[in-house]
N, CA, C and O atoms as a printed pandas DataFrame, in Angstrom:
     atom_number atom_name residue_name chain_id  residue_number  x_coord  y_coord  z_coord
0              1         N          MET        A               1  100.443 -126.137   20.706
1              2        CA          MET        A               1   99.772 -125.545   21.828
2              3         C          MET        A               1  100.539 -125.901   23.103
3              4         O          MET        A               1  100.978 -127.033   23.305
4              5         N          LYS        A               2  100.677 -124.888   23.944
5              6        CA          LYS        A               2  101.451 -125.047   25.158
6              7         C          LYS        A               2  100.590 -125.723   26.225
7              8         O          LYS        A               2   99.417 -125.399   26.407
8              9         N          LYS        A               3  101.198 -126.644   26.901
9             10        CA          LYS        A               3  100.512 -127.355   27.964
10            11         C          LYS        A               3  100.636 -126.546   29.256
11            12         O          LYS        A               3  101.717 -126.066   29.596
12            13         N          LEU        A               4   99.500 -126.398   29.983
13            14        CA          LEU        A               4   99.490 -125.634   31.231
14            15         C          LEU        A               4   99.979 -126.493   32.388
15            16         O          LEU        A               4   99.698 -127.689   32.472
16            17         N          THR        A               5  100.710 -125.849   33.262
17            18        CA          THR        A               5  101.103 -126.548   34.474
18            19         C          THR        A               5   99.948 -126.480   35.458
19            20         O          THR        A               5   98.996 -125.722   35.276
20            21         N          ASP        A               6  100.050 -127.272   36.480
21            22        CA          ASP        A               6   98.996 -127.274   37.496
22            23         C          ASP        A               6   98.856 -125.901   38.152
23            24         O          ASP        A               6   97.742 -125.462   38.435
24            25         N          GLU        A               7   99.959 -125.234   38.392
25            26        CA          GLU        A               7   99.916 -123.909   39.026
26            27         C          GLU        A               7   99.243 -122.884   38.117
27            28         O          GLU        A               7   98.431 -122.081   38.575
28            29         N          GLU        A               8   99.578 -122.914   36.842
29            30        CA          GLU        A               8   98.971 -121.977   35.887
30            31         C          GLU        A               8   97.469 -122.247   35.764
31            32         O          GLU        A               8   96.660 -121.319   35.732
32            33         N          PHE        A               9   97.117 -123.512   35.696
33            34        CA          PHE        A               9   95.705 -123.870   35.610
34            35         C          PHE        A               9   94.951 -123.384   36.850
35            36         O          PHE        A               9   93.855 -122.834   36.741
36            37         N          GLU        A              10   95.537 -123.588   38.016
37            38        CA          GLU        A              10   94.899 -123.168   39.269
38            39         C          GLU        A              10   94.731 -121.656   39.297
39            40         O          GLU        A              10   93.694 -121.151   39.726
40            41         N          LYS        A              11   95.742 -120.936   38.842
41            42        CA          LYS        A              11   95.682 -119.475   38.824
42            43         C          LYS        A              11   94.584 -119.000   37.881
43            44         O          LYS        A              11   93.805 -118.118   38.240
44            45         N          LEU        A              12   94.509 -119.569   36.682
45            46        CA          LEU        A              12   93.457 -119.202   35.730
46            47         C          LEU        A              12   92.072 -119.562   36.274
47            48         O          LEU        A              12   91.116 -118.804   36.111
48            49         N          TRP        A              13   91.979 -120.705   36.908
49            50        CA          TRP        A              13   90.703 -121.148   37.496
50            51         C          TRP        A              13   90.234 -120.142   38.557
51            52         O          TRP        A              13   89.066 -119.756   38.589
52            53         N          GLN        A              14   91.150 -119.734   39.408
53            54        CA          GLN        A              14   90.804 -118.770   40.452
54            55         C          GLN        A              14   90.402 -117.419   39.853
55            56         O          GLN        A              14   89.470 -116.783   40.345
56            57         N          GLN        A              15   91.087 -116.977   38.809
57            58        CA          GLN        A              15   90.734 -115.702   38.178
58            59         C          GLN        A              15   89.329 -115.746   37.591
59            60         O          GLN        A              15   88.556 -114.803   37.756
60            61         N          GLU        A              16   89.000 -116.826   36.915
61            62        CA          GLU        A              16   87.663 -116.955   36.316
62            63         C          GLU        A              16   86.587 -117.079   37.394
63            64         O          GLU        A              16   85.481 -116.560   37.244
64            65         N          THR        A              17   86.923 -117.768   38.474
65            66        CA          THR        A              17   85.969 -117.892   39.581
66            67         C          THR        A              17   85.689 -116.525   40.188
67            68         O          THR        A              17   84.540 -116.189   40.474
68            69         N          VAL        A              18   86.738 -115.742   40.383
69            70        CA          VAL        A              18   86.578 -114.394   40.935
70            71         C          VAL        A              18   85.762 -113.524   39.988
71            72         O          VAL        A              18   84.903 -112.766   40.439
72            73         N          LYS        A              19   86.013 -113.616   38.690
73            74        CA          LYS        A              19   85.226 -112.839   37.718
74            75         C          LYS        A              19   83.752 -113.218   37.787
75            76         O          LYS        A              19   82.882 -112.347   37.768
76            77         N          GLY        A              20   83.470 -114.519   37.868
77            78        CA          GLY        A              20   82.080 -114.969   37.940
78            79         C          GLY        A              20   81.396 -114.492   39.216
79            80         O          GLY        A              20   80.257 -114.024   39.190
80            81         N          MET        A              21   82.107 -114.620   40.331
81            82        CA          MET        A              21   81.526 -114.163   41.603
82            83         C          MET        A              21   81.309 -112.661   41.591
83            84         O          MET        A              21   80.290 -112.168   42.074
84            85         N          SER        A              22   82.273 -111.935   41.038
85            86        CA          SER        A              22   82.167 -110.485   40.966
86            87         C          SER        A              22   80.963 -110.064   40.128
87            88         O          SER        A              22   80.224 -109.156   40.510
88            89         N          ALA        A              23   80.768 -110.715   39.004
89            90        CA          ALA        A              23   79.623 -110.400   38.147
90            91         C          ALA        A              23   78.312 -110.726   38.857
91            92         O          ALA        A              23   77.354 -109.957   38.781
92            93         N          ARG        A              24   78.270 -111.862   39.543
93            94        CA          ARG        A              24   77.053 -112.259   40.258
94            95         C          ARG        A              24   76.747 -111.282   41.384
95            96         O          ARG        A              24   75.602 -110.863   41.551
96            97         N          LEU        A              25   77.777 -110.914   42.164
97            98        CA          LEU        A              25   77.563 -109.971   43.262
98            99         C          LEU        A              25   77.171 -108.591   42.751
99           100         O          LEU        A              25   76.336 -107.918   43.357
100          101         N          SER        A              26   77.766 -108.167   41.647
101          102        CA          SER        A              26   77.405 -106.872   41.067
102          103         C          SER        A              26   75.946 -106.852   40.637
103          104         O          SER        A              26   75.264 -105.837   40.778
104          105         N          GLY        A              27   75.479 -107.961   40.119
105          106        CA          GLY        A              27   74.083 -108.047   39.704
106          107         C          GLY        A              27   73.117 -108.085   40.878
107          108         O          GLY        A              27   71.994 -107.592   40.776
108          109         N          GLN        A              28   73.546 -108.662   41.983
109          110        CA          GLN        A              28   72.666 -108.791   43.143
110          111         C          GLN        A              28   72.722 -107.596   44.085
111          112         O          GLN        A              28   71.871 -107.470   44.966
112          113         N          PHE        A              29   73.708 -106.715   43.919
113          114        CA          PHE        A              29   73.878 -105.601   44.851
114          115         C          PHE        A              29   72.678 -104.660   44.909
115          116         O          PHE        A              29   72.265 -104.311   46.015
116          117         N          PRO        A              30   72.088 -104.222   43.786
117          118        CA          PRO        A              30   70.957 -103.289   43.889
118          119         C          PRO        A              30   69.792 -103.854   44.704
119          120         O          PRO        A              30   69.202 -103.138   45.513
120          121         N          ALA        A              31   69.461 -105.111   44.503
121          122        CA          ALA        A              31   68.359 -105.717   45.267
122          123         C          ALA        A              31   68.731 -105.835   46.736
123          124         O          ALA        A              31   67.901 -105.575   47.606
124          125         N          TRP        A              32   69.964 -106.222   47.021
125          126        CA          TRP        A              32   70.416 -106.324   48.408
126          127         C          TRP        A              32   70.374 -104.958   49.090
127          128         O          TRP        A              32   69.926 -104.848   50.232
128          129         N          ASN        A              33   70.834 -103.929   48.403
129          130        CA          ASN        A              33   70.850 -102.577   48.959
130          131         C          ASN        A              33   69.423 -102.073   49.211
131          132         O          ASN        A              33   69.170 -101.414   50.219
132          133         N          ARG        A              34   68.510 -102.375   48.316
133          134        CA          ARG        A              34   67.100 -101.989   48.480
134          135         C          ARG        A              34   66.506 -102.665   49.715
135          136         O          ARG        A              34   65.832 -102.018   50.516
136          137         N          ARG        A              35   66.756 -103.960   49.867
137          138        CA          ARG        A              35   66.246 -104.675   51.047
138          139         C          ARG        A              35   66.845 -104.114   52.333
139          140         O          ARG        A              35   66.151 -104.010   53.344
140          141         N          ARG        A              36   68.124 -103.754   52.303
141          142        CA          ARG        A              36   68.782 -103.184   53.478
142          143         C          ARG        A              36   68.144 -101.846   53.858
143          144         O          ARG        A              36   67.896 -101.584   55.035
144          145         N          ARG        A              37   67.883 -101.005   52.862
145          146        CA          ARG        A              37   67.232  -99.717   53.131
146          147         C          ARG        A              37   65.818  -99.917   53.664
147          148         O          ARG        A              37   65.388  -99.202   54.569
148          149         N          GLN        A              38   65.092 -100.888   53.107
149          150        CA          GLN        A              38   63.734 -101.159   53.584
150          151         C          GLN        A              38   63.752 -101.602   55.043
151          152         O          GLN        A              38   62.947 -101.126   55.844
152          153         N          ARG        A              39   64.662 -102.508   55.394
153          154        CA          ARG        A              39   64.762 -102.959   56.788
154          155         C          ARG        A              39   65.118 -101.801   57.713
155          156         O          ARG        A              39   64.558 -101.678   58.802
156          157         N          ARG        A              40   66.038 -100.961   57.284
157          158        CA          ARG        A              40   66.432  -99.803   58.096
158          159         C          ARG        A              40   65.263  -98.841   58.276
159          160         O          ARG        A              40   65.041  -98.333   59.375
160          161         N          ASN        A              41   64.516  -98.586   57.203
161          162        CA          ASN        A              41   63.371  -97.679   57.292
162          163         C          ASN        A              41   62.262  -98.254   58.161
163          164         O          ASN        A              41   61.621  -97.522   58.914
164          165         N          ILE        A              42   62.035  -99.541   58.065
165          166        CA          ILE        A              42   61.008 -100.180   58.900
166          167         C          ILE        A              42   61.421 -100.106   60.364
167          168         O          ILE        A              42   60.592  -99.809   61.225
168          169         N          ALA        A              43   62.684 -100.369   60.655
169          170        CA          ALA        A              43   63.162 -100.301   62.038
170          171         C          ALA        A              43   63.032  -98.879   62.585
171          172         O          ALA        A              43   62.607  -98.688   63.724
172          173         N          ALA        A              44   63.392  -97.890   61.780
173          174        CA          ALA        A              44   63.271  -96.490   62.215
174          175         C          ALA        A              44   61.807  -96.120   62.437
175          176         O          ALA        A              44   61.482  -95.427   63.401
176          177         N          SER        A              45   60.926  -96.577   61.555
177          178        CA          SER        A              45   59.503  -96.288   61.703
178          179         C          SER        A              45   58.940  -96.918   62.970
179          180         O          SER        A              45   58.158  -96.294   63.687
180          181         N          LEU        A              46   59.337  -98.148   63.239
181          182        CA          LEU        A              46   58.868  -98.806   64.466
182          183         C          LEU        A              46   59.379  -98.100   65.713
183          184         O          LEU        A              46   58.653  -97.980   66.700
184          185         N          MET        A              47   60.619  -97.632   65.675
185          186        CA          MET        A              47   61.150  -96.916   66.835
186          187         C          MET        A              47   60.408  -95.602   67.046
187          188         O          MET        A              47   60.077  -95.258   68.180
188          189         N          VAL        A              48   60.141  -94.864   65.971
189          190        CA          VAL        A              48   59.409  -93.604   66.097
190          191         C          VAL        A              48   57.995  -93.872   66.595
191          192         O          VAL        A              48   57.499  -93.163   67.471
192          193         N          ALA        A              49   57.347  -94.883   66.045
193          194        CA          ALA        A              49   55.985  -95.212   66.473
194          195         C          ALA        A              49   55.952  -95.616   67.942
195          196         O          ALA        A              49   55.027  -95.246   68.665
196          197         N          SER        A              50   56.951  -96.371   68.389
197          198        CA          SER        A              50   56.961  -96.786   69.789
198          199         C          SER        A              50   57.220  -95.595   70.711
199          200         O          SER        A              50   56.627  -95.515   71.787
200          201         N          VAL        A              51   58.093  -94.671   70.312
201          202        CA          VAL        A              51   58.346  -93.481   71.130
202          203         C          VAL        A              51   57.088  -92.619   71.210
203          204         O          VAL        A              51   56.729  -92.131   72.282
204          205         N          VAL        A              52   56.428  -92.435   70.077
205          206        CA          VAL        A              52   55.184  -91.648   70.067
206          207         C          VAL        A              52   54.118  -92.354   70.899
207          208         O          VAL        A              52   53.413  -91.715   71.679
208          209         N          GLY        A              53   54.000  -93.665   70.734
209          210        CA          GLY        A              53   53.007  -94.414   71.498
210          211         C          GLY        A              53   53.254  -94.338   72.997
211          212         O          GLY        A              53   52.320  -94.143   73.775
212          213         N          LEU        A              54   54.511  -94.493   73.402
213          214        CA          LEU        A              54   54.830  -94.392   74.826
214          215         C          LEU        A              54   54.601  -92.979   75.348
215          216         O          LEU        A              54   54.142  -92.794   76.475
216          217         N          SER        A              55   54.920  -91.988   74.532
217          218        CA          SER        A              55   54.696  -90.606   74.949
218          219         C          SER        A              55   53.219  -90.334   75.161
219          220         O          SER        A              55   52.827  -89.716   76.151
220          221         N          VAL        A              56   52.403  -90.799   74.228
221          222        CA          VAL        A              56   50.959  -90.613   74.365
222          223         C          VAL        A              56   50.447  -91.385   75.576
223          224         O          VAL        A              56   49.595  -90.894   76.316
224          225         N          TRP        A              57   50.961  -92.581   75.773
225          226        CA          TRP        A              57   50.516  -93.415   76.891
226          227         C          TRP        A              57   50.800  -92.751   78.231
227          228         O          TRP        A              57   49.934  -92.698   79.105
228          229         N          PHE        A              58   52.037  -92.238   78.389
229          230        CA          PHE        A              58   52.413  -91.643   79.664
230          231         C          PHE        A              58   51.886  -90.221   79.825
231          232         O          PHE        A              58   51.715  -89.753   80.951
232          233         N          ALA        A              59   51.629  -89.531   78.725
233          234        CA          ALA        A              59   51.169  -88.146   78.820
234          235         C          ALA        A              59   49.669  -88.056   79.099
235          236         O          ALA        A              59   49.193  -87.037   79.600
236          237         N          SER        A              60   48.935  -89.099   78.784
237          238        CA          SER        A              60   47.495  -89.035   79.009
238          239         C          SER        A              60   47.225  -89.057   80.506
239          240         O          SER        A              60   47.676  -89.944   81.231
240          241         N          SER        A              61   46.477  -88.054   80.943
241          242        CA          SER        A              61   46.195  -87.959   82.377
242          243         C          SER        A              61   45.030  -88.875   82.724
243          244         O          SER        A              61   44.083  -89.008   81.949
244          245         N          PRO        A              62   45.101  -89.490   83.863
245          246        CA          PRO        A              62   44.007  -90.381   84.257
246          247         C          PRO        A              62   42.753  -89.570   84.580
247          248         O          PRO        A              62   42.825  -88.399   84.952
248          249         N          ASP        A              63   41.629  -90.212   84.430
249          250        CA          ASP        A              63   40.363  -89.554   84.742
250          251         C          ASP        A              63   40.283  -89.297   86.240
251          252         O          ASP        A              63   40.751  -90.109   87.038
252          253         N          PRO        A              64   39.687  -88.165   86.625
253          254        CA          PRO        A              64   39.532  -87.909   88.058
254          255         C          PRO        A              64   38.703  -89.007   88.709
255          256         O          PRO        A              64   37.668  -89.417   88.184
256          257         N          GLN        A              65   39.163  -89.463   89.829
257          258        CA          GLN        A              65   38.453  -90.525   90.530
258          259         C          GLN        A              65   37.544  -89.901   91.584
259          260         O          GLN        A              65   37.912  -88.918   92.226
260          261         N          ALA        A              66   36.379  -90.464   91.757
261          262        CA          ALA        A              66   35.461  -89.984   92.782
262          263         C          ALA        A              66   35.879  -90.561   94.129
263          264         O          ALA        A              66   36.206  -91.743   94.232
264          265         N          TYR        A              67   35.867  -89.745   95.127
265          266        CA          TYR        A              67   36.221  -90.182   96.467
266          267         C          TYR        A              67   34.938  -90.509   97.228
267          268         O          TYR        A              67   33.949  -89.784   97.119
268          269         N          ASP        A              68   34.951  -91.592   97.994
269          270        CA          ASP        A              68   33.763  -92.027   98.730
270          271         C          ASP        A              68   33.548  -91.204   99.988
271          272         O          ASP        A              68   32.413  -90.866  100.325
272          273         N          SER        A              69   34.624  -90.880  100.682
273          274        CA          SER        A              69   34.468  -90.122  101.922
274          275         C          SER        A              69   35.739  -89.352  102.209
275          276         O          SER        A              69   36.781  -89.593  101.599
276          277         N          VAL        A              70   35.639  -88.419  103.146
277          278        CA          VAL        A              70   36.770  -87.596  103.532
278          279         C          VAL        A              70   36.925  -87.682  105.040
279          280         O          VAL        A              70   35.942  -87.604  105.776
280          281         N          ALA        A              71   38.162  -87.841  105.501
281          282        CA          ALA        A              71   38.408  -87.872  106.942
282          283         C          ALA        A              71   39.108  -86.579  107.340
283          284         O          ALA        A              71   40.187  -86.274  106.832
284          285         N          CYS        A              72   38.504  -85.824  108.239
285          286        CA          CYS        A              72   39.080  -84.562  108.691
286          287         C          CYS        A              72   38.687  -84.342  110.143
287          288         O          CYS        A              72   37.584  -84.701  110.556
288          289         N          ASN        A              73   39.588  -83.752  110.916
289          290        CA          ASN        A              73   39.283  -83.558  112.326
290          291         C          ASN        A              73   38.584  -82.222  112.600
291          292         O          ASN        A              73   38.352  -81.873  113.757
292          293         N          ARG        A              74   38.256  -81.491  111.569
293          294        CA          ARG        A              74   37.533  -80.237  111.762
294          295         C          ARG        A              74   36.068  -80.486  111.421
295          296         O          ARG        A              74   35.716  -80.686  110.259
296          297         N          SER        A              75   35.248  -80.474  112.412
297          298        CA          SER        A              75   33.846  -80.861  112.223
298          299         C          SER        A              75   32.976  -79.727  111.709
299          300         O          SER        A              75   31.809  -79.962  111.398
300          301         N          GLY        A              76   33.484  -78.523  111.606
301          302        CA          GLY        A              76   32.644  -77.410  111.184
302          303         C          GLY        A              76   32.415  -77.339  109.691
303          304         O          GLY        A              76   31.618  -76.517  109.240
304          305         N          TYR        A              77   33.084  -78.170  108.906
305          306        CA          TYR        A              77   32.955  -78.125  107.452
306          307         C          TYR        A              77   32.338  -79.424  106.951
307          308         O          TYR        A              77   32.530  -80.488  107.539
308          309         N          SER        A              78   31.599  -79.318  105.862
309          310        CA          SER        A              78   30.950  -80.516  105.315
310          311         C          SER        A              78   31.953  -81.326  104.492
311          312         O          SER        A              78   33.022  -80.841  104.120
312          313         N          ASP        A              79   31.575  -82.562  104.224
313          314        CA          ASP        A              79   32.440  -83.433  103.407
314          315         C          ASP        A              79   32.612  -82.873  102.002
315          316         O          ASP        A              79   33.689  -82.995  101.418
316          317         N          SER        A              80   31.584  -82.272  101.462
317          318        CA          SER        A              80   31.673  -81.745  100.096
318          319         C          SER        A              80   32.701  -80.613  100.013
319          320         O          SER        A              80   33.384  -80.463   99.000
320          321         N          HIS        A              81   32.806  -79.815  101.087
321          322        CA          HIS        A              81   33.816  -78.756  101.097
322          323         C          HIS        A              81   35.218  -79.347  100.989
323          324         O          HIS        A              81   36.035  -78.857  100.210
324          325         N          TRP        A              82   35.505  -80.390  101.758
325          326        CA          TRP        A              82   36.834  -80.999  101.740
326          327         C          TRP        A              82   37.093  -81.733  100.430
327          328         O          TRP        A              82   38.232  -81.796   99.968
328          329         N          LEU        A              83   36.047  -82.286   99.830
329          330        CA          LEU        A              83   36.204  -82.896   98.502
330          331         C          LEU        A              83   36.592  -81.834   97.481
331          332         O          LEU        A              83   37.467  -82.062   96.646
332          333         N          ASP        A              84   35.943  -80.675   97.546
333          334        CA          ASP        A              84   36.287  -79.603   96.617
334          335         C          ASP        A              84   37.725  -79.118   96.833
335          336         O          ASP        A              84   38.445  -78.874   95.865
336          337         N          VAL        A              85   38.146  -78.977   98.090
337          338        CA          VAL        A              85   39.515  -78.546   98.388
338          339         C          VAL        A              85   40.522  -79.572   97.864
339          340         O          VAL        A              85   41.510  -79.212   97.224
340          341         N          ALA        A              86   40.267  -80.833   98.138
341          342        CA          ALA        A              86   41.171  -81.887   97.667
342          343         C          ALA        A              86   41.201  -81.930   96.144
343          344         O          ALA        A              86   42.261  -82.116   95.547
344          345         N          ASN        A              87   40.054  -81.761   95.522
345          346        CA          ASN        A              87   39.985  -81.772   94.063
346          347         C          ASN        A              87   40.805  -80.622   93.490
347          348         O          ASN        A              87   41.538  -80.810   92.518
348          349         N          ASP        A              88   40.691  -79.440   94.076
349          350        CA          ASP        A              88   41.460  -78.291   93.590
350          351         C          ASP        A              88   42.959  -78.497   93.783
351          352         O          ASP        A              88   43.755  -78.054   92.954
352          353         N          MET        A              89   43.350  -79.157   94.856
353          354        CA          MET        A              89   44.771  -79.351   95.126
354          355         C          MET        A              89   45.388  -80.469   94.284
355          356         O          MET        A              89   46.544  -80.365   93.874
356          357         N          LEU        A              90   44.643  -81.515   94.028
357          358        CA          LEU        A              90   45.223  -82.697   93.398
358          359         C          LEU        A              90   45.050  -82.754   91.890
359          360         O          LEU        A              90   45.879  -83.346   91.200
360          361         N          ILE        A              91   44.018  -82.166   91.377
361          362        CA          ILE        A              91   43.729  -82.305   89.946
362          363         C          ILE        A              91   43.858  -80.953   89.286
363          364         O          ILE        A              91   43.205  -79.988   89.683
364          365         N          THR        A              92   44.701  -80.890   88.280
365          366        CA          THR        A              92   44.892  -79.662   87.532
366          367         C          THR        A              92   44.277  -79.851   86.152
367          368         O          THR        A              92   44.634  -80.785   85.434
368          369         N          GLU        A              93   43.386  -79.001   85.790
369          370        CA          GLU        A              93   42.757  -79.066   84.461
370          371         C          GLU        A              93   43.720  -78.533   83.436
371          372         O          GLU        A              93   44.401  -77.534   83.666
372          373         N          VAL        A              94   43.778  -79.202   82.299
373          374        CA          VAL        A              94   44.683  -78.769   81.226
374          375         C          VAL        A              94   43.878  -78.094   80.146
375          376         O          VAL        A              94   44.439  -77.650   79.144
């Protein structure tokens, strides 16, 4: 039987180590890929949900506020008339 030199032994050792690592990584790849897809899908879902949530938040119109009084220098009209005019100008019904 031929005796191996240190270099030959090291080369064989490295080849077997690479084979073992390759087999281990090949076995773990499907689970790793599944977890990666799940993280990507969760991130995309959160981004879509946040965009929809912000859109709904900003698109919702505030409730009309009641005004306590109106200041106008034309004394011939009542306060309710000016409230109606202001309401028509400022609030648009959807």
